[in-house]
Structures are given as structure tokens and as C-alpha cells.
């Protein structure tokens, strides 16, 4: 059974806290940090007051009335920030639904929304050792830089040009 991919509703904004937590990359063998880590300012900025800033754009994957994935962008001074014209992306799919093309469908719908709203590109930050790097590259993201995050992890800064895509 496939998921329905649609724009996020205001009533679903509170779910962003749960999804930012499941978006945290934890290398195999390591334990997830306590959920309270999402309230660190460096992380909470991705969800705090969502819907009230330029660049706030989001989509959800829904299956049987349950939200199983979210992808969203914000223009915020966070890890993957390039400038005030480029929204930074975050994505999370619940673990039991990964590997089912949900992430790709979320991203493609979000790219189309961003393009419709006049954005030329989107950025993100991802730990170098995160297997998601390959996922982002398949979707057209290009590594444009490297930096350390707040926990001293080595991250790639990646950018996707939305003008090269076909959103018909």
C-alpha cells in the first residue's frame, strides 16, 4: 500500500518535534540520545514556530490516517544555511517505513512546492558517515562544503538546484 504525499497542515506542525527526533542520525551500535536533545537550540530551530517564517514549507506522507514521514524546509541560521534565499531541508521517515520509496516521494513533492514558490535551490547538512548522503546525491544534491556541527561531527553541506528539475 502506498502513502499519500500532501502538504502539511497547521494541525500537524506539533508532529515536527517527533520527526526531528527520528531524523537524528545515530551510527550503528550507538544509542539514540534522550528525546530532550531536540530542545537544544541548534536542533529546535528546525521546528520552533514552524509556519511563521519565509521558507517554511512542508509535506507529509500519510498511510491509513497516520503520518509516517515528513520533509520540510526553513530559512534559518542552522547547519546547512547558505543565505536568506535558500531554504534548508530536513526529512524524516519513521524507521519501520524506510526503504519503501517514501523519502523520495516526500522530497520530490517538496521540491515541486519550493519551485512553485519561486525558490531556486535548497540546502541541507548531513553527517559525512550518514548513508543518507547517497540518497541526497541520487536526488540531485551536490556537496558544496564541509563543517563541524555542534557535537563536532563532520558534516557535508549539500545543495540542490531546483531549476534543473521537471515538475510538470
PDB file of C-alpha atoms in Angstrom:
ATOM      1  CA  UNK A   1       0.000   0.000   0.000  1.00  0.00           C
ATOM      2  CA  UNK A   2       1.344   3.409  -0.943  1.00  0.00           C
ATOM      3  CA  UNK A   3       1.375   6.555   1.099  1.00  0.00           C
ATOM      4  CA  UNK A   4      -0.446   9.766   0.295  1.00  0.00           C
ATOM      5  CA  UNK A   5       2.001  12.649  -0.080  1.00  0.00           C
ATOM      6  CA  UNK A   6       0.487  16.051   0.633  1.00  0.00           C
ATOM      7  CA  UNK A   7       1.253  19.461   2.055  1.00  0.00           C
ATOM      8  CA  UNK A   8       1.484  19.676   5.841  1.00  0.00           C
ATOM      9  CA  UNK A   9      -1.451  21.212   7.712  1.00  0.00           C
ATOM     10  CA  UNK A  10      -1.134  23.557  10.662  1.00  0.00           C
ATOM     11  CA  UNK A  11      -2.656  20.908  12.945  1.00  0.00           C
ATOM     12  CA  UNK A  12       0.321  18.666  12.101  1.00  0.00           C
ATOM     13  CA  UNK A  13       3.036  21.182  12.987  1.00  0.00           C
ATOM     14  CA  UNK A  14       3.430  19.735  16.521  1.00  0.00           C
ATOM     15  CA  UNK A  15       4.467  16.405  14.947  1.00  0.00           C
ATOM     16  CA  UNK A  16       7.629  18.091  13.686  1.00  0.00           C
ATOM     17  CA  UNK A  17       9.142  17.582  17.161  1.00  0.00           C
ATOM     18  CA  UNK A  18       8.729  13.816  16.873  1.00  0.00           C
ATOM     19  CA  UNK A  19      10.089  13.758  13.344  1.00  0.00           C
ATOM     20  CA  UNK A  20      13.112  15.955  14.081  1.00  0.00           C
ATOM     21  CA  UNK A  21      13.994  13.436  16.784  1.00  0.00           C
ATOM     22  CA  UNK A  22      13.737  10.463  14.410  1.00  0.00           C
ATOM     23  CA  UNK A  23      15.817  12.443  11.882  1.00  0.00           C
ATOM     24  CA  UNK A  24      18.830  12.375  14.208  1.00  0.00           C
ATOM     25  CA  UNK A  25      21.472  10.143  12.701  1.00  0.00           C
ATOM     26  CA  UNK A  26      22.930   7.602  15.105  1.00  0.00           C
ATOM     27  CA  UNK A  27      25.715   5.372  13.765  1.00  0.00           C
ATOM     28  CA  UNK A  28      25.136   1.616  14.032  1.00  0.00           C
ATOM     29  CA  UNK A  29      25.835   0.369  17.535  1.00  0.00           C
ATOM     30  CA  UNK A  30      25.284   3.764  19.179  1.00  0.00           C
ATOM     31  CA  UNK A  31      22.232   4.600  21.285  1.00  0.00           C
ATOM     32  CA  UNK A  32      19.750   7.333  20.457  1.00  0.00           C
ATOM     33  CA  UNK A  33      20.254  10.399  22.642  1.00  0.00           C
ATOM     34  CA  UNK A  34      17.466  11.265  25.077  1.00  0.00           C
ATOM     35  CA  UNK A  35      14.485  12.872  23.337  1.00  0.00           C
ATOM     36  CA  UNK A  36      15.137  16.116  25.215  1.00  0.00           C
ATOM     37  CA  UNK A  37      18.068  16.721  22.858  1.00  0.00           C
ATOM     38  CA  UNK A  38      15.597  18.199  20.367  1.00  0.00           C
ATOM     39  CA  UNK A  39      15.231  21.202  22.667  1.00  0.00           C
ATOM     40  CA  UNK A  40      18.884  22.167  22.186  1.00  0.00           C
ATOM     41  CA  UNK A  41      18.697  25.488  20.316  1.00  0.00           C
ATOM     42  CA  UNK A  42      20.798  24.082  17.449  1.00  0.00           C
ATOM     43  CA  UNK A  43      18.154  21.414  16.816  1.00  0.00           C
ATOM     44  CA  UNK A  44      14.945  23.082  17.958  1.00  0.00           C
ATOM     45  CA  UNK A  45      15.394  25.888  15.433  1.00  0.00           C
ATOM     46  CA  UNK A  46      14.289  23.412  12.757  1.00  0.00           C
ATOM     47  CA  UNK A  47      10.786  23.177  14.244  1.00  0.00           C
ATOM     48  CA  UNK A  48      10.260  26.138  16.601  1.00  0.00           C
ATOM     49  CA  UNK A  49       7.456  28.357  15.302  1.00  0.00           C
ATOM     50  CA  UNK A  50       7.206  26.449  12.035  1.00  0.00           C
ATOM     51  CA  UNK A  51       4.779  28.056   9.627  1.00  0.00           C
ATOM     52  CA  UNK A  52       5.617  31.607  10.628  1.00  0.00           C
ATOM     53  CA  UNK A  53       8.798  32.248   8.630  1.00  0.00           C
ATOM     54  CA  UNK A  54       9.673  32.701   4.982  1.00  0.00           C
ATOM     55  CA  UNK A  55      10.798  29.398   3.551  1.00  0.00           C
ATOM     56  CA  UNK A  56       8.621  27.325   5.891  1.00  0.00           C
ATOM     57  CA  UNK A  57       7.283  24.656   3.575  1.00  0.00           C
ATOM     58  CA  UNK A  58       6.442  21.064   4.376  1.00  0.00           C
ATOM     59  CA  UNK A  59       4.931  17.837   3.162  1.00  0.00           C
ATOM     60  CA  UNK A  60       3.815  14.681   4.909  1.00  0.00           C
ATOM     61  CA  UNK A  61       3.452  11.031   3.987  1.00  0.00           C
ATOM     62  CA  UNK A  62       0.243   9.576   5.331  1.00  0.00           C
ATOM     63  CA  UNK A  63      -0.718   5.916   5.416  1.00  0.00           C
ATOM     64  CA  UNK A  64      -4.003   4.697   6.896  1.00  0.00           C
ATOM     65  CA  UNK A  65      -4.548   8.062   8.597  1.00  0.00           C
ATOM     66  CA  UNK A  66      -1.114   8.081  10.272  1.00  0.00           C
ATOM     67  CA  UNK A  67       1.737  10.420   9.418  1.00  0.00           C
ATOM     68  CA  UNK A  68       4.735   8.196   8.651  1.00  0.00           C
ATOM     69  CA  UNK A  69       7.124  10.754   7.202  1.00  0.00           C
ATOM     70  CA  UNK A  70       7.728  14.481   6.900  1.00  0.00           C
ATOM     71  CA  UNK A  71      10.013  16.705   4.856  1.00  0.00           C
ATOM     72  CA  UNK A  72      10.224  20.426   5.448  1.00  0.00           C
ATOM     73  CA  UNK A  73      12.308  23.489   4.805  1.00  0.00           C
ATOM     74  CA  UNK A  74      13.080  26.680   6.684  1.00  0.00           C
ATOM     75  CA  UNK A  75      15.302  29.679   6.144  1.00  0.00           C
ATOM     76  CA  UNK A  76      17.105  29.669   9.479  1.00  0.00           C
ATOM     77  CA  UNK A  77      20.665  30.204  10.726  1.00  0.00           C
ATOM     78  CA  UNK A  78      21.298  26.472  11.122  1.00  0.00           C
ATOM     79  CA  UNK A  79      23.835  23.889   9.951  1.00  0.00           C
ATOM     80  CA  UNK A  80      23.046  23.946   6.249  1.00  0.00           C
ATOM     81  CA  UNK A  81      22.251  27.660   5.967  1.00  0.00           C
ATOM     82  CA  UNK A  82      23.582  29.262   2.803  1.00  0.00           C
ATOM     83  CA  UNK A  83      21.712  32.570   2.603  1.00  0.00           C
ATOM     84  CA  UNK A  84      18.302  34.135   3.132  1.00  0.00           C
ATOM     85  CA  UNK A  85      17.081  32.944  -0.278  1.00  0.00           C
ATOM     86  CA  UNK A  86      17.790  29.234   0.174  1.00  0.00           C
ATOM     87  CA  UNK A  87      15.563  27.089   2.400  1.00  0.00           C
ATOM     88  CA  UNK A  88      17.321  24.357   4.373  1.00  0.00           C
ATOM     89  CA  UNK A  89      15.773  20.910   4.251  1.00  0.00           C
ATOM     90  CA  UNK A  90      15.008  18.369   6.966  1.00  0.00           C
ATOM     91  CA  UNK A  91      13.421  14.970   6.345  1.00  0.00           C
ATOM     92  CA  UNK A  92      12.402  12.036   8.489  1.00  0.00           C
ATOM     93  CA  UNK A  93      10.585   8.794   7.789  1.00  0.00           C
ATOM     94  CA  UNK A  94       9.622   6.517  10.655  1.00  0.00           C
ATOM     95  CA  UNK A  95      12.120   3.631  10.830  1.00  0.00           C
ATOM     96  CA  UNK A  96       9.605   0.916  10.008  1.00  0.00           C
ATOM     97  CA  UNK A  97       8.693   2.677   6.743  1.00  0.00           C
ATOM     98  CA  UNK A  98      12.209   3.363   5.455  1.00  0.00           C
ATOM     99  CA  UNK A  99      13.318   1.692   2.249  1.00  0.00           C
ATOM    100  CA  UNK A 100       9.817   1.919   0.735  1.00  0.00           C
ATOM    101  CA  UNK A 101      10.379   4.990  -1.506  1.00  0.00           C
ATOM    102  CA  UNK A 102       8.569   7.266   0.998  1.00  0.00           C
ATOM    103  CA  UNK A 103      11.568   9.588   1.346  1.00  0.00           C
ATOM    104  CA  UNK A 104      11.916  10.005  -2.408  1.00  0.00           C
ATOM    105  CA  UNK A 105       8.218  10.775  -2.797  1.00  0.00           C
ATOM    106  CA  UNK A 106       8.370  13.326   0.029  1.00  0.00           C
ATOM    107  CA  UNK A 107      11.404  15.032  -1.449  1.00  0.00           C
ATOM    108  CA  UNK A 108      10.006  15.212  -4.969  1.00  0.00           C
ATOM    109  CA  UNK A 109       6.759  16.784  -3.730  1.00  0.00           C
ATOM    110  CA  UNK A 110       8.664  19.251  -1.561  1.00  0.00           C
ATOM    111  CA  UNK A 111      10.944  20.215  -4.459  1.00  0.00           C
ATOM    112  CA  UNK A 112       7.868  20.929  -6.586  1.00  0.00           C
ATOM    113  CA  UNK A 113       6.321  23.106  -3.852  1.00  0.00           C
ATOM    114  CA  UNK A 114       9.536  25.051  -3.383  1.00  0.00           C
ATOM    115  CA  UNK A 115       9.846  25.579  -7.133  1.00  0.00           C
ATOM    116  CA  UNK A 116       6.208  26.776  -7.314  1.00  0.00           C
ATOM    117  CA  UNK A 117       7.008  29.280  -4.559  1.00  0.00           C
ATOM    118  CA  UNK A 118       9.904  30.682  -6.548  1.00  0.00           C
ATOM    119  CA  UNK A 119      12.865  29.118  -4.752  1.00  0.00           C
ATOM    120  CA  UNK A 120      15.866  28.334  -6.948  1.00  0.00           C
ATOM    121  CA  UNK A 121      17.629  25.826  -4.686  1.00  0.00           C
ATOM    122  CA  UNK A 122      17.575  24.106  -1.331  1.00  0.00           C
ATOM    123  CA  UNK A 123      20.371  23.122   1.038  1.00  0.00           C
ATOM    124  CA  UNK A 124      20.959  20.631   3.821  1.00  0.00           C
ATOM    125  CA  UNK A 125      23.579  19.462   6.262  1.00  0.00           C
ATOM    126  CA  UNK A 126      24.296  15.768   6.753  1.00  0.00           C
ATOM    127  CA  UNK A 127      26.957  13.882   8.683  1.00  0.00           C
ATOM    128  CA  UNK A 128      29.636  12.569   6.336  1.00  0.00           C
ATOM    129  CA  UNK A 129      29.234   8.997   7.576  1.00  0.00           C
ATOM    130  CA  UNK A 130      25.428   9.007   7.217  1.00  0.00           C
ATOM    131  CA  UNK A 131      24.290   6.637   4.439  1.00  0.00           C
ATOM    132  CA  UNK A 132      21.676   9.289   3.531  1.00  0.00           C
ATOM    133  CA  UNK A 133      24.447  11.173   1.688  1.00  0.00           C
ATOM    134  CA  UNK A 134      23.962   8.767  -1.232  1.00  0.00           C
ATOM    135  CA  UNK A 135      20.163   9.262  -1.084  1.00  0.00           C
ATOM    136  CA  UNK A 136      20.586  13.025  -1.345  1.00  0.00           C
ATOM    137  CA  UNK A 137      23.053  12.658  -4.214  1.00  0.00           C
ATOM    138  CA  UNK A 138      20.573  10.449  -6.121  1.00  0.00           C
ATOM    139  CA  UNK A 139      18.053  13.278  -5.754  1.00  0.00           C
ATOM    140  CA  UNK A 140      20.457  15.802  -7.259  1.00  0.00           C
ATOM    141  CA  UNK A 141      22.177  17.302  -4.217  1.00  0.00           C
ATOM    142  CA  UNK A 142      25.834  18.229  -4.660  1.00  0.00           C
ATOM    143  CA  UNK A 143      28.393  18.546  -1.863  1.00  0.00           C
ATOM    144  CA  UNK A 144      29.456  22.194  -1.697  1.00  0.00           C
ATOM    145  CA  UNK A 145      31.310  22.325   1.604  1.00  0.00           C
ATOM    146  CA  UNK A 146      32.161  20.743   4.940  1.00  0.00           C
ATOM    147  CA  UNK A 147      31.902  21.911   8.536  1.00  0.00           C
ATOM    148  CA  UNK A 148      31.612  20.676  12.110  1.00  0.00           C
ATOM    149  CA  UNK A 149      28.229  20.591  13.810  1.00  0.00           C
ATOM    150  CA  UNK A 150      27.575  21.472  17.464  1.00  0.00           C
ATOM    151  CA  UNK A 151      28.671  17.978  18.527  1.00  0.00           C
ATOM    152  CA  UNK A 152      31.877  18.130  16.454  1.00  0.00           C
ATOM    153  CA  UNK A 153      30.581  15.699  13.817  1.00  0.00           C
ATOM    154  CA  UNK A 154      31.937  16.289  10.330  1.00  0.00           C
ATOM    155  CA  UNK A 155      29.074  17.353   8.078  1.00  0.00           C
ATOM    156  CA  UNK A 156      28.666  17.889   4.368  1.00  0.00           C
ATOM    157  CA  UNK A 157      26.773  20.942   3.178  1.00  0.00           C
ATOM    158  CA  UNK A 158      24.772  19.913   0.126  1.00  0.00           C
ATOM    159  CA  UNK A 159      22.783  21.977  -2.367  1.00  0.00           C
ATOM    160  CA  UNK A 160      20.155  21.044  -4.949  1.00  0.00           C
ATOM    161  CA  UNK A 161      19.389  23.318  -7.881  1.00  0.00           C
ATOM    162  CA  UNK A 162      15.611  23.301  -8.380  1.00  0.00           C
ATOM    163  CA  UNK A 163      15.830  24.882 -11.832  1.00  0.00           C
ATOM    164  CA  UNK A 164      17.198  21.654 -13.329  1.00  0.00           C
ATOM    165  CA  UNK A 165      14.155  19.610 -12.339  1.00  0.00           C
ATOM    166  CA  UNK A 166      10.978  18.878 -14.265  1.00  0.00           C
ATOM    167  CA  UNK A 167       7.932  19.466 -12.063  1.00  0.00           C
ATOM    168  CA  UNK A 168       5.185  19.008 -14.655  1.00  0.00           C
TER     169      UNK A 168
END
